[in-house]
Tab-separated table of C-alpha atoms in Angstrom:
chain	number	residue	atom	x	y	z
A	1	UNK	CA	-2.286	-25.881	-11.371
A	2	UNK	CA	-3.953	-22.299	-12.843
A	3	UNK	CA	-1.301	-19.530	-12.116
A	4	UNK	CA	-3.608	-18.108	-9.717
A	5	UNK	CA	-3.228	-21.128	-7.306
A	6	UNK	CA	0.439	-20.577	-7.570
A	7	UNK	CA	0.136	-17.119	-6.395
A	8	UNK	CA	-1.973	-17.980	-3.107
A	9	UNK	CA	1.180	-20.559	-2.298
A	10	UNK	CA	3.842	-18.204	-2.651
A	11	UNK	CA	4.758	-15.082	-0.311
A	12	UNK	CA	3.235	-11.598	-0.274
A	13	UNK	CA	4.888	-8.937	-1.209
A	14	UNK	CA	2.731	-5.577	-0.146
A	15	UNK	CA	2.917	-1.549	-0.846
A	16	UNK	CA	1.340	0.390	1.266
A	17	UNK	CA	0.272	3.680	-0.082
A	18	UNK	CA	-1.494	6.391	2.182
A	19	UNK	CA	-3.492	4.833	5.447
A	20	UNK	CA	-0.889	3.753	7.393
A	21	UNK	CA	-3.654	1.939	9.874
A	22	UNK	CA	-3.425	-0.361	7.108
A	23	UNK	CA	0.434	-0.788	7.247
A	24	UNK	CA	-0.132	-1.218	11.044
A	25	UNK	CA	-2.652	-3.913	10.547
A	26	UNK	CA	-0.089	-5.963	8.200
A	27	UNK	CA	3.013	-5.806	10.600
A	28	UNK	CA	0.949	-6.798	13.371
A	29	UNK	CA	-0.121	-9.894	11.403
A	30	UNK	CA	3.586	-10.444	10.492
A	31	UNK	CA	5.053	-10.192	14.062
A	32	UNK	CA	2.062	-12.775	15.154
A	33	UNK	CA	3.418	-14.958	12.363
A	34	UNK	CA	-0.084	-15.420	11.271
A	35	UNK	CA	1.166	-14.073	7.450
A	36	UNK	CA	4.228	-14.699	5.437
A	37	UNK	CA	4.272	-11.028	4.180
A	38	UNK	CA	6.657	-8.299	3.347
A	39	UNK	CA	4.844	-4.856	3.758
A	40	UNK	CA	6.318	-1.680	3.202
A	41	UNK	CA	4.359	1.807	3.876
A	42	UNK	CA	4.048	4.989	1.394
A	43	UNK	CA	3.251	8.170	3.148
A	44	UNK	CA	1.641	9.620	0.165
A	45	UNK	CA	-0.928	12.401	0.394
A	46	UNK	CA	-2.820	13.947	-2.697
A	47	UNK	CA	-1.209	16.933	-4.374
A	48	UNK	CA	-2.800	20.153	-2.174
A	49	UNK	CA	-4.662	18.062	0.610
A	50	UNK	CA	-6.796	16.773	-2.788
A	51	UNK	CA	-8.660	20.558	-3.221
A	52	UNK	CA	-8.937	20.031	-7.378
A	53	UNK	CA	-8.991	23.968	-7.751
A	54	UNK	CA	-5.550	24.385	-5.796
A	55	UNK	CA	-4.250	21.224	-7.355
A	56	UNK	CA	-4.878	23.015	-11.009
A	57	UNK	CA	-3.294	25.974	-10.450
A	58	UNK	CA	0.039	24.245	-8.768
A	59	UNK	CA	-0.177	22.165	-12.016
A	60	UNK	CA	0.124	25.421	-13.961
A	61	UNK	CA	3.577	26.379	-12.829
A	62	UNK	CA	5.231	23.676	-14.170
């Protein structure tokens, strides 16, 4: 069997990073025991609300 048939068979393991909807989506799935999944959730947001400029100078006080 190719080792990506074995990963299909075996259970997921899941990070979440950023839209939770997506977390949501997974636990639901879980609870209805339609997946064999362990999901955890990140709430992770880009440095400054992701304005580059803003980002740049924060990076410059390090």
């Amino acid at each position: 069997m190719h080792q990506i048939n074995k990963l299909f068979g075996e259970k997921l393991h899941m990070v979440n990073i950023g839209v939770e909807t997506f977390y949501q989506d997974m636990l639901s799935q879980k609870e209805a025991g339609t997946q064999d999944i362990e999901v955890i959730h990140v709430d992770w947001k880009p440095i400054a609300g992701g304005n580059k400029k803003l980002a740049g100078m924060l990076g410059m006080l390090k």
